[in-house]
mmCIF file of C-alpha atoms in Angstrom:
data_model
loop_
_atom_site.group_PDB
_atom_site.id
_atom_site.type_symbol
_atom_site.label_atom_id
_atom_site.label_comp_id
_atom_site.label_asym_id
_atom_site.label_seq_id
_atom_site.Cartn_x
_atom_site.Cartn_y
_atom_site.Cartn_z
ATOM 1 C CA UNK C 1016 -74.038 -57.534 -61.142
ATOM 2 C CA UNK C 1017 -70.417 -58.663 -61.532
ATOM 3 C CA UNK C 1018 -67.848 -57.467 -58.997
ATOM 4 C CA UNK C 1019 -65.135 -56.917 -61.577
ATOM 5 C CA UNK C 1020 -65.332 -53.253 -62.650
ATOM 6 C CA UNK C 1021 -64.581 -54.086 -66.296
ATOM 7 C CA UNK C 1022 -67.326 -56.698 -66.432
ATOM 8 C CA UNK C 1023 -69.707 -54.260 -64.752
ATOM 9 C CA UNK C 1024 -68.761 -51.594 -67.307
ATOM 10 C CA UNK C 1025 -69.291 -54.106 -70.102
ATOM 11 C CA UNK C 1026 -72.771 -54.949 -68.748
ATOM 12 C CA UNK C 1027 -73.635 -51.240 -68.541
ATOM 13 C CA UNK C 1028 -72.418 -50.718 -72.119
ATOM 14 C CA UNK C 1029 -74.565 -53.628 -73.328
ATOM 15 C CA UNK C 1030 -77.597 -52.166 -71.535
ATOM 16 C CA UNK C 1031 -77.027 -48.692 -72.962
ATOM 17 C CA UNK C 1032 -76.509 -50.155 -76.443
ATOM 18 C CA UNK C 1033 -79.764 -52.092 -76.183
ATOM 19 C CA UNK C 1034 -81.516 -48.920 -75.066
ATOM 20 C CA UNK C 1035 -80.205 -46.867 -77.966
ATOM 21 C CA UNK C 1036 -81.086 -49.658 -80.406
ATOM 22 C CA UNK C 1037 -84.613 -49.842 -79.035
ATOM 23 C CA UNK C 1038 -84.995 -46.061 -79.299
ATOM 24 C CA UNK C 1039 -83.745 -46.044 -82.879
ATOM 25 C CA UNK C 1040 -86.090 -48.842 -83.958
ATOM 26 C CA UNK C 1041 -89.148 -47.306 -82.289
ATOM 27 C CA UNK C 1042 -91.614 -45.700 -84.720
ATOM 28 C CA UNK C 1043 -91.599 -42.115 -83.481
ATOM 29 C CA UNK C 1044 -94.288 -39.648 -84.531
ATOM 30 C CA UNK C 1045 -92.883 -36.930 -86.809
ATOM 31 C CA UNK C 1046 -93.084 -34.276 -84.082
ATOM 32 C CA UNK C 1047 -91.034 -36.317 -81.605
ATOM 33 C CA UNK C 1048 -88.047 -37.283 -83.734
ATOM 34 C CA UNK C 1049 -85.945 -34.536 -82.115
ATOM 35 C CA UNK C 1050 -86.565 -36.100 -78.701
ATOM 36 C CA UNK C 1051 -85.583 -39.505 -80.096
ATOM 37 C CA UNK C 1052 -82.348 -38.131 -81.545
ATOM 38 C CA UNK C 1053 -81.498 -36.307 -78.330
ATOM 39 C CA UNK C 1054 -82.185 -39.466 -76.304
ATOM 40 C CA UNK C 1055 -79.960 -41.600 -78.519
ATOM 41 C CA UNK C 1056 -77.194 -39.001 -78.324
ATOM 42 C CA UNK C 1057 -77.540 -38.935 -74.530
ATOM 43 C CA UNK C 1058 -77.118 -42.709 -74.362
ATOM 44 C CA UNK C 1059 -74.040 -42.452 -76.600
ATOM 45 C CA UNK C 1060 -72.638 -39.795 -74.256
ATOM 46 C CA UNK C 1061 -73.207 -42.093 -71.260
ATOM 47 C CA UNK C 1062 -71.453 -44.940 -73.085
ATOM 48 C CA UNK C 1063 -68.469 -42.709 -73.822
ATOM 49 C CA UNK C 1064 -68.271 -41.736 -70.141
ATOM 50 C CA UNK C 1065 -68.205 -45.421 -69.115
ATOM 51 C CA UNK C 1066 -65.465 -46.153 -71.648
ATOM 52 C CA UNK C 1067 -63.374 -43.191 -70.482
ATOM 53 C CA UNK C 1068 -63.757 -44.012 -66.808
ATOM 54 C CA UNK C 1069 -63.397 -47.781 -66.821
ATOM 55 C CA UNK C 1070 -61.582 -48.938 -69.935
ATOM 56 C CA UNK C 1071 -59.152 -46.032 -70.198
ATOM 57 C CA UNK C 1072 -58.616 -45.951 -66.439
ATOM 58 C CA UNK C 1073 -59.683 -42.357 -65.844
ATOM 59 C CA UNK C 1074 -61.680 -43.436 -62.785
ATOM 60 C CA UNK C 1075 -58.361 -43.336 -60.900
ATOM 61 C CA UNK C 1076 -57.564 -39.824 -62.156
ATOM 62 C CA UNK C 1077 -60.530 -37.596 -61.236
ATOM 63 C CA UNK C 1078 -58.931 -34.379 -62.532
ATOM 64 C CA UNK C 1079 -58.309 -35.813 -65.995
ATOM 65 C CA UNK C 1080 -61.669 -37.602 -66.052
ATOM 66 C CA UNK C 1081 -63.467 -34.340 -65.279
ATOM 67 C CA UNK C 1082 -61.597 -32.575 -68.081
ATOM 68 C CA UNK C 1083 -62.401 -35.289 -70.599
ATOM 69 C CA UNK C 1084 -66.043 -35.371 -69.490
ATOM 70 C CA UNK C 1085 -66.387 -31.597 -69.886
ATOM 71 C CA UNK C 1086 -64.865 -31.755 -73.377
ATOM 72 C CA UNK C 1087 -67.095 -34.701 -74.252
ATOM 73 C CA UNK C 1088 -70.202 -32.908 -72.950
ATOM 74 C CA UNK C 1089 -69.381 -29.816 -75.002
ATOM 75 C CA UNK C 1090 -68.839 -31.960 -78.088
ATOM 76 C CA UNK C 1091 -72.180 -33.720 -77.539
ATOM 77 C CA UNK C 1092 -73.915 -30.366 -77.106
ATOM 78 C CA UNK C 1093 -72.451 -29.209 -80.429
ATOM 79 C CA UNK C 1094 -73.653 -32.426 -82.067
ATOM 80 C CA UNK C 1095 -77.102 -31.945 -80.551
ATOM 81 C CA UNK C 1096 -77.197 -28.380 -81.834
ATOM 82 C CA UNK C 1097 -76.218 -29.532 -85.319
ATOM 83 C CA UNK C 1098 -78.883 -32.229 -85.189
ATOM 84 C CA UNK C 1099 -81.594 -29.800 -84.088
ATOM 85 C CA UNK C 1100 -80.527 -26.874 -86.333
ATOM 86 C CA UNK C 1101 -82.424 -27.922 -89.504
ATOM 87 C CA UNK C 1102 -85.686 -28.072 -87.538
ATOM 88 C CA UNK C 1103 -85.313 -24.492 -86.320
ATOM 89 C CA UNK C 1104 -85.342 -22.906 -89.743
#
């Protein structure tokens, strides 16, 4: 793993992108598509956290990083709810 934090973040982003691509290309059974969507959204949330912390420099500002991560988590939960809502009715 590279020692430069930006290169390390880039490698993590590549890995998370490959994971989300693999999940999206997998042939999921009809009953498990909600799990697939939630997994892909979770990987997108992790990628956003890496971008906020490393590329935007919020790793040096823990208070602001925590605030952005809470807002991002709430936004992702809303997106997950909107994704799962049609299956509930």
